[in-house]
mmCIF file of C-alpha atoms in Angstrom:
data_model
loop_
_atom_site.group_PDB
_atom_site.id
_atom_site.type_symbol
_atom_site.label_atom_id
_atom_site.label_comp_id
_atom_site.label_asym_id
_atom_site.label_seq_id
_atom_site.Cartn_x
_atom_site.Cartn_y
_atom_site.Cartn_z
ATOM 1 C CA MET A 38 -66.897 -16.017 -42.482
ATOM 2 C CA ILE A 39 -68.827 -19.191 -41.736
ATOM 3 C CA PHE A 40 -66.598 -20.825 -39.152
ATOM 4 C CA ASP A 41 -65.871 -19.549 -35.625
ATOM 5 C CA TYR A 42 -62.555 -17.720 -35.671
ATOM 6 C CA HIS A 43 -61.001 -19.892 -32.902
ATOM 7 C CA TYR A 44 -62.096 -23.054 -34.728
ATOM 8 C CA MET A 45 -60.658 -21.681 -37.923
ATOM 9 C CA VAL A 46 -57.208 -20.930 -36.390
ATOM 10 C CA ASP A 47 -56.971 -23.766 -33.893
ATOM 11 C CA TYR A 48 -58.243 -26.566 -36.144
ATOM 12 C CA PHE A 49 -59.208 -26.012 -39.692
ATOM 13 C CA VAL A 50 -56.154 -24.201 -40.991
ATOM 14 C CA GLU A 51 -53.634 -25.003 -38.272
ATOM 15 C CA GLU A 52 -50.530 -27.066 -38.792
ATOM 16 C CA ASN A 53 -51.490 -30.697 -39.574
ATOM 17 C CA GLY A 54 -55.105 -29.526 -39.970
ATOM 18 C CA PRO A 55 -57.556 -30.572 -42.666
ATOM 19 C CA VAL A 56 -56.469 -27.898 -45.217
ATOM 20 C CA GLU A 57 -52.789 -28.707 -44.882
ATOM 21 C CA ASN A 58 -53.388 -32.424 -45.125
ATOM 22 C CA VAL A 59 -55.429 -31.929 -48.312
ATOM 23 C CA THR A 60 -52.500 -29.852 -49.652
ATOM 24 C CA LEU A 61 -50.079 -32.732 -48.934
ATOM 25 C CA VAL A 62 -52.392 -35.137 -50.773
ATOM 26 C CA ALA A 63 -52.614 -32.679 -53.693
ATOM 27 C CA TYR A 64 -48.823 -32.660 -54.009
ATOM 28 C CA VAL A 65 -48.681 -36.458 -54.274
ATOM 29 C CA VAL A 66 -51.482 -36.475 -56.832
ATOM 30 C CA ALA A 67 -49.669 -33.764 -58.810
ATOM 31 C CA ILE A 68 -46.442 -35.782 -58.947
ATOM 32 C CA ALA A 69 -48.307 -38.848 -60.123
ATOM 33 C CA ALA A 70 -50.217 -36.860 -62.743
ATOM 34 C CA ILE A 71 -47.121 -35.256 -64.152
ATOM 35 C CA LEU A 72 -45.138 -38.488 -64.322
ATOM 36 C CA TYR A 73 -48.047 -40.182 -66.175
ATOM 37 C CA TYR A 74 -49.758 -37.412 -68.254
ATOM 38 C CA GLY A 75 -46.579 -35.559 -69.110
ATOM 39 C CA ARG A 76 -44.786 -38.570 -70.559
ATOM 40 C CA ASN A 77 -45.841 -37.780 -74.190
ATOM 41 C CA VAL A 78 -44.983 -34.074 -74.099
ATOM 42 C CA LEU A 79 -42.272 -33.375 -71.484
ATOM 43 C CA PHE A 80 -38.701 -34.566 -71.473
ATOM 44 C CA VAL A 81 -37.813 -37.117 -68.767
ATOM 45 C CA ARG A 82 -35.539 -34.522 -67.122
ATOM 46 C CA THR A 83 -38.346 -31.985 -67.097
ATOM 47 C CA ARG A 84 -40.719 -34.352 -65.420
ATOM 48 C CA PHE A 85 -37.955 -35.301 -63.011
ATOM 49 C CA ALA A 86 -37.333 -31.588 -62.197
ATOM 50 C CA LEU A 87 -41.049 -30.933 -61.697
ATOM 51 C CA SER A 88 -41.315 -33.961 -59.422
ATOM 52 C CA ILE A 89 -38.312 -32.692 -57.370
ATOM 53 C CA MET A 90 -39.982 -29.289 -57.057
ATOM 54 C CA LEU A 91 -43.234 -30.758 -55.901
ATOM 55 C CA ALA A 92 -41.573 -33.253 -53.566
ATOM 56 C CA TYR A 93 -39.597 -30.481 -51.885
ATOM 57 C CA MET A 94 -42.713 -28.288 -51.626
ATOM 58 C CA PHE A 95 -44.471 -31.343 -50.023
ATOM 59 C CA MET A 96 -41.582 -31.613 -47.503
ATOM 60 C CA ARG A 97 -41.691 -27.850 -46.828
ATOM 61 C CA GLU A 98 -45.434 -28.056 -46.211
ATOM 62 C CA ALA A 99 -44.878 -31.030 -43.820
ATOM 63 C CA ASP A 100 -42.218 -29.029 -41.930
ATOM 64 C CA MET A 101 -39.478 -31.565 -42.838
ATOM 65 C CA HIS A 102 -37.094 -28.643 -43.452
ATOM 66 C CA LYS A 103 -36.810 -28.393 -39.691
ATOM 67 C CA TRP A 104 -35.845 -31.993 -39.038
ATOM 68 C CA LEU A 105 -32.065 -31.490 -38.830
ATOM 69 C CA ASN A 106 -32.059 -29.430 -35.586
ATOM 70 C CA GLY A 107 -35.362 -27.652 -35.289
ATOM 71 C CA LEU A 108 -34.404 -24.588 -37.303
ATOM 72 C CA SER A 109 -35.421 -24.356 -40.974
ATOM 73 C CA ILE A 110 -32.582 -24.994 -43.413
ATOM 74 C CA LEU A 111 -34.293 -22.450 -45.697
ATOM 75 C CA LYS A 112 -33.621 -19.579 -43.316
ATOM 76 C CA ILE A 113 -30.422 -17.407 -43.327
ATOM 77 C CA LYS A 114 -30.169 -17.818 -39.578
ATOM 78 C CA PHE A 115 -29.486 -21.539 -40.125
ATOM 79 C CA TRP A 116 -26.382 -20.753 -42.161
ATOM 80 C CA LEU A 117 -25.071 -17.779 -40.199
ATOM 81 C CA SER A 118 -25.539 -19.305 -36.808
ATOM 82 C CA GLY A 119 -22.294 -20.450 -35.202
ATOM 83 C CA GLU A 120 -24.158 -22.746 -32.815
ATOM 84 C CA ILE A 121 -25.278 -25.100 -35.545
ATOM 85 C CA PRO A 122 -22.759 -27.953 -36.173
ATOM 86 C CA LEU A 123 -20.983 -28.033 -39.482
ATOM 87 C CA ILE A 124 -22.182 -31.597 -40.009
ATOM 88 C CA ASP A 125 -25.772 -30.326 -39.953
ATOM 89 C CA LYS A 126 -24.913 -27.621 -42.567
ATOM 90 C CA PHE A 127 -23.203 -30.261 -44.630
ATOM 91 C CA TRP A 128 -26.296 -32.458 -44.681
ATOM 92 C CA ALA A 129 -28.439 -29.370 -45.478
ATOM 93 C CA VAL A 130 -26.275 -28.724 -48.548
ATOM 94 C CA VAL A 131 -26.708 -32.337 -49.602
ATOM 95 C CA ILE A 132 -30.472 -32.027 -49.158
ATOM 96 C CA LEU A 133 -30.690 -28.810 -51.152
ATOM 97 C CA VAL A 134 -28.472 -29.872 -54.100
ATOM 98 C CA PRO A 135 -31.401 -31.352 -56.072
ATOM 99 C CA VAL A 136 -33.339 -28.092 -55.561
ATOM 100 C CA LEU A 137 -30.417 -26.057 -56.877
ATOM 101 C CA TRP A 138 -30.145 -28.347 -59.890
ATOM 102 C CA MET A 139 -33.913 -28.026 -60.521
ATOM 103 C CA LEU A 140 -33.720 -24.217 -60.425
ATOM 104 C CA TYR A 141 -30.725 -24.145 -62.734
ATOM 105 C CA TYR A 142 -32.448 -26.594 -65.128
ATOM 106 C CA PHE A 143 -35.647 -24.517 -65.380
ATOM 107 C CA LEU A 144 -33.835 -21.211 -65.781
ATOM 108 C CA LYS A 145 -31.472 -22.558 -68.469
ATOM 109 C CA ASN A 146 -34.054 -24.408 -70.510
ATOM 110 C CA TYR A 147 -37.390 -22.657 -70.008
ATOM 111 C CA ALA A 148 -37.040 -19.117 -68.682
ATOM 112 C CA ARG A 149 -36.785 -17.450 -72.111
ATOM 113 C CA GLN A 150 -39.503 -19.667 -73.630
ATOM 114 C CA VAL A 151 -41.937 -19.066 -70.810
ATOM 115 C CA TRP A 152 -41.282 -15.304 -70.815
ATOM 116 C CA THR A 153 -41.932 -15.136 -74.621
ATOM 117 C CA ASP A 154 -45.046 -17.368 -74.379
ATOM 118 C CA PHE A 155 -46.340 -15.234 -71.522
ATOM 119 C CA TRP A 156 -46.350 -12.107 -73.685
ATOM 120 C CA ARG A 157 -48.039 -14.203 -76.361
ATOM 121 C CA LYS A 158 -50.722 -15.034 -73.731
ATOM 122 C CA GLU A 159 -50.078 -18.757 -73.879
ATOM 123 C CA ALA A 160 -52.251 -20.371 -71.264
ATOM 124 C CA TYR A 161 -49.592 -22.544 -69.654
ATOM 125 C CA ALA A 162 -47.161 -19.568 -69.289
ATOM 126 C CA VAL A 163 -49.904 -17.443 -67.645
ATOM 127 C CA SER A 164 -50.491 -20.380 -65.194
ATOM 128 C CA ILE A 165 -46.772 -20.433 -64.335
ATOM 129 C CA PHE A 166 -46.786 -16.696 -63.516
ATOM 130 C CA VAL A 167 -50.001 -17.200 -61.463
ATOM 131 C CA PHE A 168 -48.237 -20.053 -59.651
ATOM 132 C CA LEU A 169 -45.273 -17.789 -58.796
ATOM 133 C CA ALA A 170 -47.551 -14.929 -57.752
ATOM 134 C CA VAL A 171 -49.621 -17.260 -55.509
ATOM 135 C CA LEU A 172 -46.389 -18.664 -54.021
ATOM 136 C CA VAL A 173 -45.092 -15.205 -53.167
ATOM 137 C CA ILE A 174 -48.491 -13.979 -51.762
ATOM 138 C CA SER A 175 -48.913 -17.133 -49.609
ATOM 139 C CA LYS A 176 -45.415 -16.579 -48.112
ATOM 140 C CA ILE A 177 -46.169 -12.943 -47.412
ATOM 141 C CA CYS A 178 -49.383 -14.017 -45.656
ATOM 142 C CA ASP A 179 -47.440 -16.628 -43.778
ATOM 143 C CA ARG A 180 -44.862 -14.200 -42.333
ATOM 144 C CA SER A 181 -46.661 -10.854 -42.239
ATOM 145 C CA LEU A 182 -48.349 -10.822 -38.842
ATOM 146 C CA ASN A 183 -45.579 -12.791 -37.149
ATOM 147 C CA MET A 184 -42.913 -10.420 -38.416
ATOM 148 C CA MET A 185 -44.883 -7.361 -37.189
ATOM 149 C CA THR A 186 -45.249 -9.021 -33.798
ATOM 150 C CA GLU A 187 -41.558 -9.929 -33.615
ATOM 151 C CA MET A 188 -40.334 -6.515 -34.812
ATOM 152 C CA TRP A 189 -42.781 -4.156 -33.172
ATOM 153 C CA GLY A 190 -44.614 -6.217 -30.660
ATOM 154 C CA TRP A 191 -47.964 -5.701 -32.364
ATOM 155 C CA GLN A 192 -50.855 -7.913 -31.345
ATOM 156 C CA PHE A 193 -53.738 -8.743 -33.636
ATOM 157 C CA ASP A 194 -57.320 -9.748 -33.131
ATOM 158 C CA ILE A 195 -58.351 -13.401 -33.670
ATOM 159 C CA TRP A 196 -60.525 -12.507 -36.667
ATOM 160 C CA LEU A 197 -57.534 -10.995 -38.507
ATOM 161 C CA LYS A 198 -55.364 -14.034 -37.699
ATOM 162 C CA ALA A 199 -58.128 -16.321 -38.988
ATOM 163 C CA LEU A 200 -58.464 -14.213 -42.214
ATOM 164 C CA VAL A 201 -54.684 -14.132 -42.961
ATOM 165 C CA THR A 202 -54.079 -17.813 -42.026
ATOM 166 C CA ALA A 203 -57.088 -18.878 -44.134
ATOM 167 C CA GLN A 204 -55.766 -17.009 -47.162
ATOM 168 C CA GLU A 205 -52.298 -18.470 -46.726
ATOM 169 C CA GLU A 206 -53.356 -22.092 -46.270
ATOM 170 C CA PHE A 207 -55.942 -22.044 -49.093
ATOM 171 C CA LEU A 208 -53.513 -20.374 -51.506
ATOM 172 C CA GLU A 209 -50.833 -22.969 -50.598
ATOM 173 C CA CYS A 210 -53.335 -25.690 -51.243
ATOM 174 C CA ILE A 211 -53.905 -24.500 -54.807
ATOM 175 C CA LEU A 212 -50.208 -24.485 -55.722
ATOM 176 C CA PRO A 213 -50.024 -28.166 -56.721
ATOM 177 C CA VAL A 214 -53.251 -27.779 -58.616
ATOM 178 C CA LEU A 215 -51.787 -24.880 -60.603
ATOM 179 C CA VAL A 216 -48.816 -26.998 -61.542
ATOM 180 C CA MET A 217 -51.134 -29.711 -62.863
ATOM 181 C CA VAL A 218 -53.183 -27.121 -64.746
ATOM 182 C CA GLY A 219 -49.989 -25.664 -66.318
ATOM 183 C CA VAL A 220 -48.827 -29.115 -67.487
ATOM 184 C CA LEU A 221 -52.233 -29.845 -69.031
ATOM 185 C CA GLN A 222 -52.261 -26.483 -70.771
ATOM 186 C CA TYR A 223 -48.738 -26.991 -72.065
ATOM 187 C CA ARG A 224 -49.736 -30.428 -73.342
ATOM 188 C CA GLU A 225 -52.695 -29.001 -75.244
ATOM 189 C CA SER A 226 -50.689 -26.135 -76.727
ATOM 190 C CA HIS A 227 -48.246 -28.685 -78.201
ATOM 191 C CA GLU A 228 -51.081 -30.624 -79.904
ATOM 192 C CA TRP A 229 -50.963 -33.612 -77.586
ATOM 193 C CA LYS A 230 -53.924 -35.858 -78.228
ATOM 194 C CA ALA A 231 -55.440 -37.504 -75.211
ATOM 195 C CA THR A 232 -55.384 -41.170 -75.689
ATOM 196 C CA TYR A 233 -54.707 -42.235 -72.131
ATOM 197 C CA VAL A 234 -58.357 -43.145 -71.398
ATOM 198 C CA GLU A 235 -58.110 -45.748 -74.212
ATOM 199 C CA SER A 236 -55.189 -47.458 -72.446
ATOM 200 C CA PRO A 237 -56.117 -50.992 -71.265
ATOM 201 C CA LEU A 238 -54.334 -50.322 -67.994
ATOM 202 C CA PHE A 239 -55.950 -46.885 -67.293
ATOM 203 C CA SER A 240 -58.460 -48.269 -64.820
ATOM 204 C CA LEU A 241 -55.653 -50.293 -63.089
ATOM 205 C CA TYR A 242 -53.731 -47.011 -62.690
ATOM 206 C CA LEU A 243 -56.821 -45.389 -61.207
ATOM 207 C CA VAL A 244 -57.268 -48.183 -58.647
ATOM 208 C CA ILE A 245 -53.648 -48.014 -57.604
ATOM 209 C CA LEU A 246 -53.713 -44.242 -57.382
ATOM 210 C CA THR A 247 -56.887 -44.334 -55.307
ATOM 211 C CA SER A 248 -55.443 -46.869 -52.909
ATOM 212 C CA LEU A 249 -52.184 -44.925 -52.552
ATOM 213 C CA THR A 250 -54.167 -41.682 -51.980
ATOM 214 C CA ALA A 251 -56.097 -43.376 -49.195
ATOM 215 C CA LEU A 252 -52.827 -44.620 -47.731
ATOM 216 C CA ILE A 253 -51.277 -41.143 -47.777
ATOM 217 C CA VAL A 254 -54.349 -39.489 -46.232
ATOM 218 C CA TRP A 255 -54.313 -42.203 -43.560
ATOM 219 C CA ALA A 256 -50.630 -41.522 -42.907
ATOM 220 C CA VAL A 257 -50.991 -37.757 -42.543
ATOM 221 C CA LEU A 258 -54.266 -37.610 -40.646
ATOM 222 C CA PRO A 259 -54.619 -38.656 -37.025
ATOM 223 C CA SER A 260 -56.651 -41.895 -36.743
ATOM 224 C CA ALA A 261 -59.600 -40.239 -35.118
ATOM 225 C CA ASP A 262 -59.802 -37.575 -37.860
ATOM 226 C CA MET A 263 -59.411 -40.301 -40.505
ATOM 227 C CA LEU A 264 -62.273 -42.268 -39.102
ATOM 228 C CA LYS A 265 -64.411 -39.126 -39.041
ATOM 229 C CA PHE A 266 -63.450 -38.335 -42.602
ATOM 230 C CA VAL A 267 -64.660 -41.782 -43.892
ATOM 231 C CA GLU A 268 -67.513 -42.410 -41.399
ATOM 232 C CA GLU A 269 -71.123 -43.080 -42.436
ATOM 233 C CA ASN A 270 -72.616 -39.969 -44.001
ATOM 234 C CA GLY A 271 -69.107 -38.436 -43.966
ATOM 235 C CA THR A 272 -67.160 -36.617 -46.667
ATOM 236 C CA VAL A 273 -66.043 -39.614 -48.691
ATOM 237 C CA GLU A 274 -69.405 -41.377 -48.617
ATOM 238 C CA ASN A 275 -71.251 -38.220 -49.744
ATOM 239 C CA LEU A 276 -68.736 -37.858 -52.556
ATOM 240 C CA THR A 277 -69.401 -41.473 -53.501
ATOM 241 C CA LEU A 278 -73.144 -40.815 -53.745
ATOM 242 C CA PHE A 279 -72.459 -37.767 -55.864
ATOM 243 C CA PHE A 280 -70.398 -39.779 -58.347
ATOM 244 C CA TYR A 281 -73.189 -42.386 -58.631
ATOM 245 C CA GLY A 282 -75.547 -39.554 -59.566
ATOM 246 C CA VAL A 283 -73.035 -38.285 -62.181
ATOM 247 C CA ALA A 284 -72.682 -41.773 -63.627
ATOM 248 C CA ILE A 285 -76.455 -42.188 -64.022
ATOM 249 C CA LEU A 286 -76.671 -38.760 -65.710
ATOM 250 C CA VAL A 287 -73.913 -39.858 -68.091
ATOM 251 C CA ILE A 288 -75.957 -42.931 -69.025
ATOM 252 C CA VAL A 289 -79.159 -41.019 -69.466
ATOM 253 C CA PHE A 290 -77.819 -37.971 -71.357
ATOM 254 C CA GLY A 291 -74.530 -39.211 -72.753
ATOM 255 C CA GLN A 292 -75.846 -40.133 -76.177
ATOM 256 C CA ILE A 293 -74.488 -43.666 -75.908
ATOM 257 C CA GLN A 294 -75.332 -45.895 -78.849
ATOM 258 C CA ALA A 295 -76.803 -48.751 -76.874
ATOM 259 C CA ARG A 296 -80.026 -50.679 -76.579
ATOM 260 C CA PHE A 297 -82.571 -49.264 -74.163
ATOM 261 C CA SER A 298 -82.521 -52.498 -72.152
ATOM 262 C CA THR A 299 -78.734 -52.219 -71.652
ATOM 263 C CA LYS A 300 -78.993 -48.635 -70.534
ATOM 264 C CA LEU A 301 -81.857 -49.586 -68.158
ATOM 265 C CA ALA A 302 -79.873 -52.488 -66.686
ATOM 266 C CA THR A 303 -76.829 -50.211 -66.129
ATOM 267 C CA ILE A 304 -78.994 -47.501 -64.531
ATOM 268 C CA ILE A 305 -80.569 -50.110 -62.256
ATOM 269 C CA MET A 306 -77.128 -51.363 -61.167
ATOM 270 C CA LEU A 307 -75.940 -47.802 -60.357
ATOM 271 C CA ALA A 308 -79.165 -46.843 -58.649
ATOM 272 C CA TYR A 309 -79.094 -49.905 -56.357
ATOM 273 C CA MET A 310 -75.410 -49.321 -55.574
ATOM 274 C CA PHE A 311 -76.350 -45.767 -54.682
ATOM 275 C CA MET A 312 -79.092 -47.039 -52.393
ATOM 276 C CA ARG A 313 -76.714 -49.582 -50.837
ATOM 277 C CA GLU A 314 -74.135 -46.879 -50.159
ATOM 278 C CA ALA A 315 -76.898 -44.677 -48.618
ATOM 279 C CA ASP A 316 -77.952 -47.722 -46.351
ATOM 280 C CA TRP A 317 -81.407 -47.835 -47.834
ATOM 281 C CA HIS A 318 -81.147 -51.670 -47.823
ATOM 282 C CA LYS A 319 -81.972 -51.398 -44.121
ATOM 283 C CA SER A 320 -85.088 -49.306 -44.603
ATOM 284 C CA VAL A 321 -87.422 -52.415 -44.810
ATOM 285 C CA SER A 322 -86.239 -53.846 -41.526
ATOM 286 C CA SER A 323 -83.444 -53.208 -38.984
ATOM 287 C CA GLU A 324 -81.618 -56.008 -40.773
ATOM 288 C CA SER A 325 -80.177 -55.575 -44.253
ATOM 289 C CA ILE A 326 -82.236 -57.290 -46.955
ATOM 290 C CA LEU A 327 -78.928 -58.290 -48.535
ATOM 291 C CA LYS A 328 -77.944 -60.565 -45.644
ATOM 292 C CA ILE A 329 -78.968 -64.224 -45.286
ATOM 293 C CA LYS A 330 -79.918 -63.492 -41.660
ATOM 294 C CA PHE A 331 -82.826 -61.333 -42.938
ATOM 295 C CA TRP A 332 -84.319 -64.273 -44.833
ATOM 296 C CA LEU A 333 -83.700 -66.897 -42.121
ATOM 297 C CA ASN A 334 -84.939 -64.771 -39.249
ATOM 298 C CA GLY A 335 -88.408 -66.056 -38.277
ATOM 299 C CA GLN A 336 -89.188 -62.803 -36.342
ATOM 300 C CA ILE A 337 -89.157 -60.683 -39.455
ATOM 301 C CA PRO A 338 -92.764 -60.415 -40.866
ATOM 302 C CA VAL A 339 -93.551 -62.223 -44.157
ATOM 303 C CA SER A 340 -94.839 -58.892 -45.528
ATOM 304 C CA ASP A 341 -91.341 -57.375 -45.062
ATOM 305 C CA LYS A 342 -89.789 -60.343 -46.928
ATOM 306 C CA LEU A 343 -92.333 -59.979 -49.768
ATOM 307 C CA LEU A 344 -91.505 -56.302 -50.031
ATOM 308 C CA ALA A 345 -87.782 -57.163 -50.041
ATOM 309 C CA ILE A 346 -88.381 -59.611 -52.920
ATOM 310 C CA ALA A 347 -90.190 -56.898 -54.879
ATOM 311 C CA ILE A 348 -87.297 -54.487 -54.246
ATOM 312 C CA LEU A 349 -84.684 -56.998 -55.353
ATOM 313 C CA LEU A 350 -86.458 -58.242 -58.507
ATOM 314 C CA PRO A 351 -84.968 -55.526 -60.756
ATOM 315 C CA VAL A 352 -81.493 -56.464 -59.476
ATOM 316 C CA VAL A 353 -82.069 -60.105 -60.314
ATOM 317 C CA TRP A 354 -83.262 -59.149 -63.837
ATOM 318 C CA MET A 355 -80.213 -56.897 -64.270
ATOM 319 C CA LEU A 356 -77.831 -59.707 -63.288
ATOM 320 C CA VAL A 357 -79.522 -62.240 -65.545
ATOM 321 C CA TYR A 358 -79.572 -59.775 -68.394
ATOM 322 C CA PHE A 359 -75.849 -58.978 -68.229
ATOM 323 C CA VAL A 360 -74.740 -62.607 -67.720
ATOM 324 C CA TRP A 361 -77.020 -63.925 -70.536
ATOM 325 C CA ASN A 362 -76.178 -61.254 -73.068
ATOM 326 C CA TYR A 363 -72.624 -60.180 -72.401
ATOM 327 C CA THR A 364 -70.587 -62.881 -70.686
ATOM 328 C CA LYS A 365 -69.036 -64.371 -73.832
ATOM 329 C CA LYS A 366 -68.606 -60.948 -75.469
ATOM 330 C CA PHE A 367 -66.977 -59.651 -72.287
ATOM 331 C CA TRP A 368 -64.363 -62.510 -72.139
ATOM 332 C CA LYS A 369 -63.568 -62.085 -75.803
ATOM 333 C CA ALA A 370 -63.060 -58.400 -75.417
ATOM 334 C CA LEU A 371 -60.897 -58.987 -72.336
ATOM 335 C CA TRP A 372 -58.826 -61.540 -74.261
ATOM 336 C CA ASP A 373 -58.372 -59.019 -77.048
ATOM 337 C CA GLY A 374 -57.107 -56.400 -74.517
ATOM 338 C CA GLU A 375 -60.024 -53.970 -74.969
ATOM 339 C CA GLY A 376 -59.717 -51.120 -72.481
ATOM 340 C CA TYR A 377 -63.359 -51.070 -71.503
ATOM 341 C CA ALA A 378 -63.301 -54.881 -70.795
ATOM 342 C CA VAL A 379 -60.275 -54.444 -68.499
ATOM 343 C CA SER A 380 -62.063 -51.641 -66.762
ATOM 344 C CA ILE A 381 -65.123 -53.820 -66.202
ATOM 345 C CA LEU A 382 -62.831 -56.436 -64.661
ATOM 346 C CA MET A 383 -61.185 -53.839 -62.438
ATOM 347 C CA PHE A 384 -64.671 -52.634 -61.446
ATOM 348 C CA LEU A 385 -65.549 -56.175 -60.349
ATOM 349 C CA VAL A 386 -62.215 -56.685 -58.561
ATOM 350 C CA THR A 387 -62.553 -53.337 -56.750
ATOM 351 C CA LEU A 388 -66.128 -54.142 -55.777
ATOM 352 C CA VAL A 389 -65.146 -57.525 -54.258
ATOM 353 C CA THR A 390 -62.033 -56.043 -52.589
ATOM 354 C CA SER A 391 -64.030 -53.231 -50.983
ATOM 355 C CA LYS A 392 -66.580 -55.736 -49.640
ATOM 356 C CA VAL A 393 -63.855 -57.931 -48.236
ATOM 357 C CA LEU A 394 -62.290 -54.945 -46.510
ATOM 358 C CA ASP A 395 -65.733 -53.856 -45.287
ATOM 359 C CA ARG A 396 -66.317 -57.115 -43.412
ATOM 360 C CA SER A 397 -62.824 -58.301 -42.555
ATOM 361 C CA LEU A 398 -62.165 -56.803 -39.164
ATOM 362 C CA ASN A 399 -65.816 -57.068 -38.069
ATOM 363 C CA MET A 400 -65.967 -60.755 -38.938
ATOM 364 C CA LEU A 401 -62.761 -61.401 -37.008
ATOM 365 C CA THR A 402 -64.220 -59.581 -34.030
ATOM 366 C CA GLU A 403 -67.569 -61.515 -34.273
ATOM 367 C CA LEU A 404 -65.953 -64.940 -34.814
ATOM 368 C CA TYR A 405 -62.910 -64.753 -32.564
ATOM 369 C CA GLN A 406 -63.549 -61.702 -30.327
ATOM 370 C CA MET A 407 -60.445 -60.092 -31.696
ATOM 371 C CA HIS A 408 -60.043 -56.354 -31.172
ATOM 372 C CA PHE A 409 -57.865 -54.035 -33.228
ATOM 373 C CA PRO A 410 -56.056 -50.697 -32.647
ATOM 374 C CA GLU A 411 -57.601 -47.549 -33.932
ATOM 375 C CA TRP A 412 -54.852 -47.011 -36.513
ATOM 376 C CA LEU A 413 -55.597 -50.405 -38.129
ATOM 377 C CA VAL A 414 -59.382 -49.713 -38.220
ATOM 378 C CA ALA A 415 -58.667 -46.310 -39.812
ATOM 379 C CA LEU A 416 -56.395 -47.926 -42.423
ATOM 380 C CA GLN A 417 -58.976 -50.620 -43.320
ATOM 381 C CA THR A 418 -61.925 -48.153 -43.425
ATOM 382 C CA SER A 419 -60.062 -45.620 -45.564
ATOM 383 C CA GLN A 420 -59.112 -48.242 -48.148
ATOM 384 C CA GLU A 421 -62.664 -49.496 -48.262
ATOM 385 C CA GLU A 422 -64.352 -46.123 -48.553
ATOM 386 C CA PHE A 423 -61.904 -44.691 -51.147
ATOM 387 C CA LEU A 424 -62.258 -47.826 -53.314
ATOM 388 C CA GLU A 425 -66.039 -47.670 -53.046
ATOM 389 C CA CYS A 426 -65.879 -44.014 -54.141
ATOM 390 C CA LEU A 427 -63.920 -45.153 -57.204
ATOM 391 C CA LEU A 428 -66.636 -47.578 -58.360
ATOM 392 C CA PRO A 429 -68.963 -45.119 -60.141
ATOM 393 C CA ILE A 430 -65.921 -43.451 -61.674
ATOM 394 C CA LEU A 431 -64.847 -46.771 -63.138
ATOM 395 C CA ILE A 432 -68.267 -47.094 -64.748
ATOM 396 C CA ILE A 433 -67.828 -43.662 -66.406
ATOM 397 C CA VAL A 434 -64.399 -44.814 -67.592
ATOM 398 C CA VAL A 435 -65.958 -47.969 -69.066
ATOM 399 C CA ILE A 436 -68.470 -45.819 -70.951
ATOM 400 C CA ALA A 437 -65.708 -43.496 -72.296
ATOM 401 C CA GLN A 438 -63.509 -46.421 -73.388
ATOM 402 C CA TYR A 439 -66.465 -48.244 -74.972
ATOM 403 C CA ARG A 440 -67.385 -45.217 -77.063
ATOM 404 C CA ARG A 441 -63.767 -44.996 -78.283
ATOM 405 C CA SER A 442 -63.442 -48.637 -79.021
ATOM 406 C CA ARG A 443 -63.849 -49.866 -82.621
ATOM 407 C CA ASN A 444 -63.806 -53.596 -81.953
ATOM 408 C CA ILE A 445 -66.693 -53.557 -79.469
ATOM 409 C CA PHE A 446 -69.339 -56.041 -78.475
ATOM 410 C CA ALA A 447 -72.801 -55.069 -79.785
ATOM 411 C CA TRP A 448 -74.722 -52.891 -77.351
ATOM 412 C CA SER A 449 -76.850 -51.657 -80.202
#
């Protein structure tokens, strides 16, 4: 209703458009989530079968089912056509064998249980039926208008095409999400207790997953679209600012047993990182107050430099406070393998890595006049922006792990 109908059909929900690319990313995230979160409640074969299902749905969404000869191996025409070589049909059988095994495995081991639990109104079973219903409805939307055009020659207005295509693509986008929801509900119904946040390597998994997600989005989006997605004031940056706001609210209202000075220092850190992400460090002058050039430039008024000093004083206090009060305790907790200490370390490593990525290509251009292809700039920028978006989330993880830790350094 908001977008122009032609824009909706020709860009937003078209093949390889934003909605489809988000769907592909969601499938990858769903596979990673099931392999990790399902390990304490699902059999290895069940996780493997779910991963196969999602991987094949990913390939179907990416039109890989047409790679053999341009005709989908999922259509009856492919198998009945005498023009298609037998070797192609042989490879199609090989490709589809894991899918057949997956269907057989689920029907044999879970069909009766899911049906029984559905009548008992178990949440995960209801989610499975919703998944199947959404899958069928999305396929009906996918083929409905085209079939009526092919069979009866009917033509439809652009507004109706936009409506049907939007319903199809958005419903397809929610399919991997429904699978994740079903797994989480199944886990809860079997009294699985969430301890993954306490894992010392949880933050490392988050960093790896974030970097892989950025890599996948870069791979499926055209370079120009990727650069627009991660540009200044773009989608990822605005999401980063949102997470900083959430992290600050967690500190203020999270009932954390900590000294007021520690809470204040953490809020100052998050607030200044928010302002840095929003480019407020350039509001005093055209030059960033965080750069040495600002302080050495004789053309910048002394009043601007005094104002910059006043702005940076709370940051200096925050750094001195943390270093003076928590350095030894941090290293001890890290040596003991405390999850929150590892997360703090990952926060610092991610911060440094994102800054290196931020300046790397620009510095090479400034120093050696090197110029880089658009795909490389998109790769570098996507990694930087996605990792920066993770920083406030890591702070929230630190808080959650700290509260769960029994052998903690004294914040209070």
